[in-house]
PDB file of C-alpha atoms in Angstrom:
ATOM      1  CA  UNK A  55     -21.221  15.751  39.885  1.00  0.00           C
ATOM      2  CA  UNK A  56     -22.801  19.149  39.105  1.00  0.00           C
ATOM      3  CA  UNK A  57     -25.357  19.980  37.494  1.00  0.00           C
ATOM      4  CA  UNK A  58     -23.513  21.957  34.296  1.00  0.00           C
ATOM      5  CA  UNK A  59     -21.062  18.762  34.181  1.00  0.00           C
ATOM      6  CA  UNK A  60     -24.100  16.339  34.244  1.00  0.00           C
ATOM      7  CA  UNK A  61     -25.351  18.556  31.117  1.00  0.00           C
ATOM      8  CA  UNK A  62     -22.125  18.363  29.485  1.00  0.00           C
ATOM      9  CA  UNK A  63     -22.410  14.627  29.922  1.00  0.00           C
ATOM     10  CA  UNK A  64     -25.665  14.465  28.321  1.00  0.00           C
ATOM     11  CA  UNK A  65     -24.913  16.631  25.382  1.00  0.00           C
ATOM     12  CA  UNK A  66     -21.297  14.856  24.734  1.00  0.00           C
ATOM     13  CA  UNK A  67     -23.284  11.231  24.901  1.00  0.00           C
ATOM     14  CA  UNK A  68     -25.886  12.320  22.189  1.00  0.00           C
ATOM     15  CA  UNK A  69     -22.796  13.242  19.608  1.00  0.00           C
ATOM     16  CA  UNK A  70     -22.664  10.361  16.855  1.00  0.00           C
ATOM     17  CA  UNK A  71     -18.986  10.461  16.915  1.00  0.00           C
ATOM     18  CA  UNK A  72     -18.777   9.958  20.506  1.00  0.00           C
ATOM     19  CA  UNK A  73     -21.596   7.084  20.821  1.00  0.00           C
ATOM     20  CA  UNK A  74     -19.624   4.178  22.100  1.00  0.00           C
ATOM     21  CA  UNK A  75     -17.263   6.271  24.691  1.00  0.00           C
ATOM     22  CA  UNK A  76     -18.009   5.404  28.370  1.00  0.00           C
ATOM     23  CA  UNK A  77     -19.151   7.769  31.069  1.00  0.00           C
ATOM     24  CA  UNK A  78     -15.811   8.100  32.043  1.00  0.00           C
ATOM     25  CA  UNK A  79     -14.747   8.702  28.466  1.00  0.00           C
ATOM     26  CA  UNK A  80     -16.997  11.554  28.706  1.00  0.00           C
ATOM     27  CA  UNK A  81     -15.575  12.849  31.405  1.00  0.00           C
ATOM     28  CA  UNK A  82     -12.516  13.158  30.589  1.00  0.00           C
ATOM     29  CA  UNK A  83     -13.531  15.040  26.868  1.00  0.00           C
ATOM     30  CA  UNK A  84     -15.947  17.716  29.168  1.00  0.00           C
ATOM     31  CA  UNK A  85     -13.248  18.662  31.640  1.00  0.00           C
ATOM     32  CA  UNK A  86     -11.049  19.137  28.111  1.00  0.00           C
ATOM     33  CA  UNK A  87     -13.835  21.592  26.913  1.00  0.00           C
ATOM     34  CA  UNK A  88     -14.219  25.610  27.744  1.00  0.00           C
ATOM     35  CA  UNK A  89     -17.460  27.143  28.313  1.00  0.00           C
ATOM     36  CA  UNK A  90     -17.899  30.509  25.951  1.00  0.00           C
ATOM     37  CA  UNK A  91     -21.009  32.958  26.256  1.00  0.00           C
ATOM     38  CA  UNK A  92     -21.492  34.454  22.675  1.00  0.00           C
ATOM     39  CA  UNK A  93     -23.753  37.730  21.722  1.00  0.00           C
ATOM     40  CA  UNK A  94     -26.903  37.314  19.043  1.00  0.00           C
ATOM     41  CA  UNK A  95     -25.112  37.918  15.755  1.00  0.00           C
ATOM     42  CA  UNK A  96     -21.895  36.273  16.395  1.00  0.00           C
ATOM     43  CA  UNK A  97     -20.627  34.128  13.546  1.00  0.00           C
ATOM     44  CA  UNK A  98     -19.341  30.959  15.328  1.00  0.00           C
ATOM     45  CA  UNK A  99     -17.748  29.295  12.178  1.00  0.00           C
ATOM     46  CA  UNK A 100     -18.013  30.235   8.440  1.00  0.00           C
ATOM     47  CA  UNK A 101     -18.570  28.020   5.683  1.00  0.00           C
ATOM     48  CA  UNK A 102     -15.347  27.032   3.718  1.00  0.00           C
ATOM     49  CA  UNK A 103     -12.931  28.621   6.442  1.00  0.00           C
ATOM     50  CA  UNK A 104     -10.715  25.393   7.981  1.00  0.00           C
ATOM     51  CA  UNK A 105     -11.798  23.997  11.456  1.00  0.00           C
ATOM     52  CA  UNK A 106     -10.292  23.202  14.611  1.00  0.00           C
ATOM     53  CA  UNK A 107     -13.349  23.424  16.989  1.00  0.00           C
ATOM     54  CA  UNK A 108     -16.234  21.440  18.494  1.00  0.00           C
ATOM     55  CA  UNK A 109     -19.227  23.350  19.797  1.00  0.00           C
ATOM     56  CA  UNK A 110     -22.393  21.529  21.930  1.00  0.00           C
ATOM     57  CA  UNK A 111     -25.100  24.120  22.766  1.00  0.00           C
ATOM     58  CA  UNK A 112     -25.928  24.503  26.536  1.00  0.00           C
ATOM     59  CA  UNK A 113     -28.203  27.354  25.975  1.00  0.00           C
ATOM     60  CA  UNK A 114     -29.388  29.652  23.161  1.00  0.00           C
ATOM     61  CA  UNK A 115     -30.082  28.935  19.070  1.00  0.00           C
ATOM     62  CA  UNK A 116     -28.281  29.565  16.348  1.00  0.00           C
ATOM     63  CA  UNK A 117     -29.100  28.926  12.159  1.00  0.00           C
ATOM     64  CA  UNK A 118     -26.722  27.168   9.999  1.00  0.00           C
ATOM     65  CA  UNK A 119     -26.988  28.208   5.966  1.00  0.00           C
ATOM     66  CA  UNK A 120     -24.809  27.004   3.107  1.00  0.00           C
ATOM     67  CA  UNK A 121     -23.930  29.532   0.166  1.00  0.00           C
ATOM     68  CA  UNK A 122     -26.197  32.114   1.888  1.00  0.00           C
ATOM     69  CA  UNK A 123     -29.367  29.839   2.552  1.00  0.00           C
ATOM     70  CA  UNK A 124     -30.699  28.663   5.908  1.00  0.00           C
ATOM     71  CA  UNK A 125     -30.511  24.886   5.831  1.00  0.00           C
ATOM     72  CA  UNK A 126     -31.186  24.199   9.610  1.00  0.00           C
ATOM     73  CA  UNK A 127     -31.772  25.860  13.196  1.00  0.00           C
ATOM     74  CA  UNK A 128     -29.431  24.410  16.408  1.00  0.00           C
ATOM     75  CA  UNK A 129     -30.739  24.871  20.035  1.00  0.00           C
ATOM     76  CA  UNK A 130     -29.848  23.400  23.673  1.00  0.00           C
ATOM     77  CA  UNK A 131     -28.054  20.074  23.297  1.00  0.00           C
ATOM     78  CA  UNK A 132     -27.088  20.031  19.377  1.00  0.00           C
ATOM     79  CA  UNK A 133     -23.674  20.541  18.423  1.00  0.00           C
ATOM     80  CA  UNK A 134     -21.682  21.029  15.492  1.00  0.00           C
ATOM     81  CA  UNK A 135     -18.139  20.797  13.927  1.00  0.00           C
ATOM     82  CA  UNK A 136     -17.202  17.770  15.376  1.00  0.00           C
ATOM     83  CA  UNK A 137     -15.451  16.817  12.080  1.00  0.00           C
ATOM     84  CA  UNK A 138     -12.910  19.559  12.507  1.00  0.00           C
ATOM     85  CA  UNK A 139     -11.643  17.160  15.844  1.00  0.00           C
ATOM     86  CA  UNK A 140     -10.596  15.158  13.526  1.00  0.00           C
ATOM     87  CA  UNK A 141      -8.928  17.298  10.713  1.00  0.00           C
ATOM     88  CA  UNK A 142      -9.188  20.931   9.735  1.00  0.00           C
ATOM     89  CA  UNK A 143     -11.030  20.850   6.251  1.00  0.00           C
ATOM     90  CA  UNK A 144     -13.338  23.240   5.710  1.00  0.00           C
ATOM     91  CA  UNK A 145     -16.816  23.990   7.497  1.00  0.00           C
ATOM     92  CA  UNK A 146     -19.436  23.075   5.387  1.00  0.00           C
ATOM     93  CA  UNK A 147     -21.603  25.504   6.802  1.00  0.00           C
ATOM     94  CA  UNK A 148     -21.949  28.880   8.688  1.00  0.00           C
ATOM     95  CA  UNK A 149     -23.894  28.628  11.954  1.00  0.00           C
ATOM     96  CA  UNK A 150     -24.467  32.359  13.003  1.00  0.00           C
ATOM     97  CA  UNK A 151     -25.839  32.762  16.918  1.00  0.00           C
ATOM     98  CA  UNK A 152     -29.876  33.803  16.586  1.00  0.00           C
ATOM     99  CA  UNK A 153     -29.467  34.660  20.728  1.00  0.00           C
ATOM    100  CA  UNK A 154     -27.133  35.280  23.261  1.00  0.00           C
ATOM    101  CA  UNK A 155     -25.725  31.604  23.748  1.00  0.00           C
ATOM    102  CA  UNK A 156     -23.799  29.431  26.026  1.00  0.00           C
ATOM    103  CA  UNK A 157     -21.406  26.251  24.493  1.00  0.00           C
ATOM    104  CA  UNK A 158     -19.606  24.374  25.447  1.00  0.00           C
ATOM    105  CA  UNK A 159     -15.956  24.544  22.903  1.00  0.00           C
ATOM    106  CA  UNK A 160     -13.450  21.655  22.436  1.00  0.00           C
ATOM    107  CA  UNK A 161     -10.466  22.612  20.387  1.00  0.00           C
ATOM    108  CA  UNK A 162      -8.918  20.039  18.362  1.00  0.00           C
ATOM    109  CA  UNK A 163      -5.195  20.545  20.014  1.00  0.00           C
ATOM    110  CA  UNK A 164      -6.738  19.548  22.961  1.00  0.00           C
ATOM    111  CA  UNK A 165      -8.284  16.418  21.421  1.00  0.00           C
ATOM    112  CA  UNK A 166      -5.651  15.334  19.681  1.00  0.00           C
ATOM    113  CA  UNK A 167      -3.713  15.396  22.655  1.00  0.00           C
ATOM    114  CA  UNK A 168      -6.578  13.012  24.260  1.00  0.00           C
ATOM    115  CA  UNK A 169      -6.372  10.645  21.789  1.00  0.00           C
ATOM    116  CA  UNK A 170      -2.276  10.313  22.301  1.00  0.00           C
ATOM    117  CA  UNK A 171      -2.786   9.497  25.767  1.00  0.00           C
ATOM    118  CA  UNK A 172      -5.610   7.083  26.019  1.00  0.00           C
ATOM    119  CA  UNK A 173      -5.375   4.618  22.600  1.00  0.00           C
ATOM    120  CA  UNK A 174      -8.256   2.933  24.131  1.00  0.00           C
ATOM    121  CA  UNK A 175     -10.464   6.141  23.468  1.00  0.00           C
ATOM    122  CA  UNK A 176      -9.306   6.335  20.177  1.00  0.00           C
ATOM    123  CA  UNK A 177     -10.744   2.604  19.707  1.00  0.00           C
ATOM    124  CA  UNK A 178     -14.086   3.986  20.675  1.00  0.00           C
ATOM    125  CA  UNK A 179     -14.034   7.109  18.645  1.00  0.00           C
ATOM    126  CA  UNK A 180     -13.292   4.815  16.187  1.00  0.00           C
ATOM    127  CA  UNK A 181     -16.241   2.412  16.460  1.00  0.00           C
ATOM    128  CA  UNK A 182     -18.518   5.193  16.886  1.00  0.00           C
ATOM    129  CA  UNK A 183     -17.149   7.060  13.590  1.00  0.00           C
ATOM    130  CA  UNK A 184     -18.287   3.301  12.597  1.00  0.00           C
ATOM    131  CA  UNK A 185     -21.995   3.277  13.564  1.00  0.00           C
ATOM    132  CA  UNK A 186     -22.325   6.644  11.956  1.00  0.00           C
ATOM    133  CA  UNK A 187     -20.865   5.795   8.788  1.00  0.00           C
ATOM    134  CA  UNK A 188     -23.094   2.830   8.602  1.00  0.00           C
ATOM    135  CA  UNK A 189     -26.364   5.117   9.382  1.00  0.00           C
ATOM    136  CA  UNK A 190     -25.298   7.139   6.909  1.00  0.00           C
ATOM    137  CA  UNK A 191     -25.202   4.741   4.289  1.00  0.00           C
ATOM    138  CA  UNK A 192     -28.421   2.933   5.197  1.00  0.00           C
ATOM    139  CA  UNK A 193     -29.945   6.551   5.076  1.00  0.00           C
ATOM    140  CA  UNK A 194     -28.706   6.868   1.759  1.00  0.00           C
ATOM    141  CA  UNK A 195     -30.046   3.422   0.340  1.00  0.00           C
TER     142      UNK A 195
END
């Protein structure tokens, strides 16, 4: 395994959604993704447009604001927009590129098409979706 598919790995396995997926599982979602270099400046999604991409950072930071506010910053291993996998509502957010970065980009096509051909994944996607749901609502207690 190489060294940029081993940090794939890692990034992919720290993604609520994907919590209970195998290594394998993993596997088989990274080889699906695209690596894309992006300038400082580059709007990667805008708040309220619809979705159909998954981004993990592999190197570089970019903000996130809502209605024209910075809410949060995103570096090396966060990710973002991994709703939009699963429909295409709208981002909730922008998330604008602070320096030249490196991601790794899932589309949802792609996905979906994952999900058709191994209903076992789906199971998993599922009981991760699960966890997080039931984080969420603790959170919020």
């Amino acid at each position: 395994m190489s060294r940029r598919t081993s940090q794939y790995l890692t990034s992919l396995a720290e993604v609520p959604l994907f919590s209970a997926l195998s290594q394998r599982d993993l596997s088989r979602l990274a080889r699906l993704g695209e690596e894309v270099e992006v300038e400082a400046g580059t709007r990667l999604v805008d708040e309220g447009a619809t979705g159909d991409q998954f981004f993990v950072i592999l190197r570089g930071k970019a903000k996130v604001s809502r209605r024209g506010r910075r809410v949060a910053s995103l570096a090396r291993g966060d990710s973002f927009g991994e709703l939009s996998l699963l429909d295409r509502g709208p981002r909730n957010a922008t998330v604008t590129a602070e320096t030249r970065m490196e991601l790794l980009v899932l589309g949802q096509r792609e996905f979906s098409g994952l999900l058709d051909d191994a209903p076992g994944f789906s199971r998993k996607l599922l009981a991760g979706m699960a966890r997080r749901l039931r984080e969420a609502d603790t959170r919020n207690q």
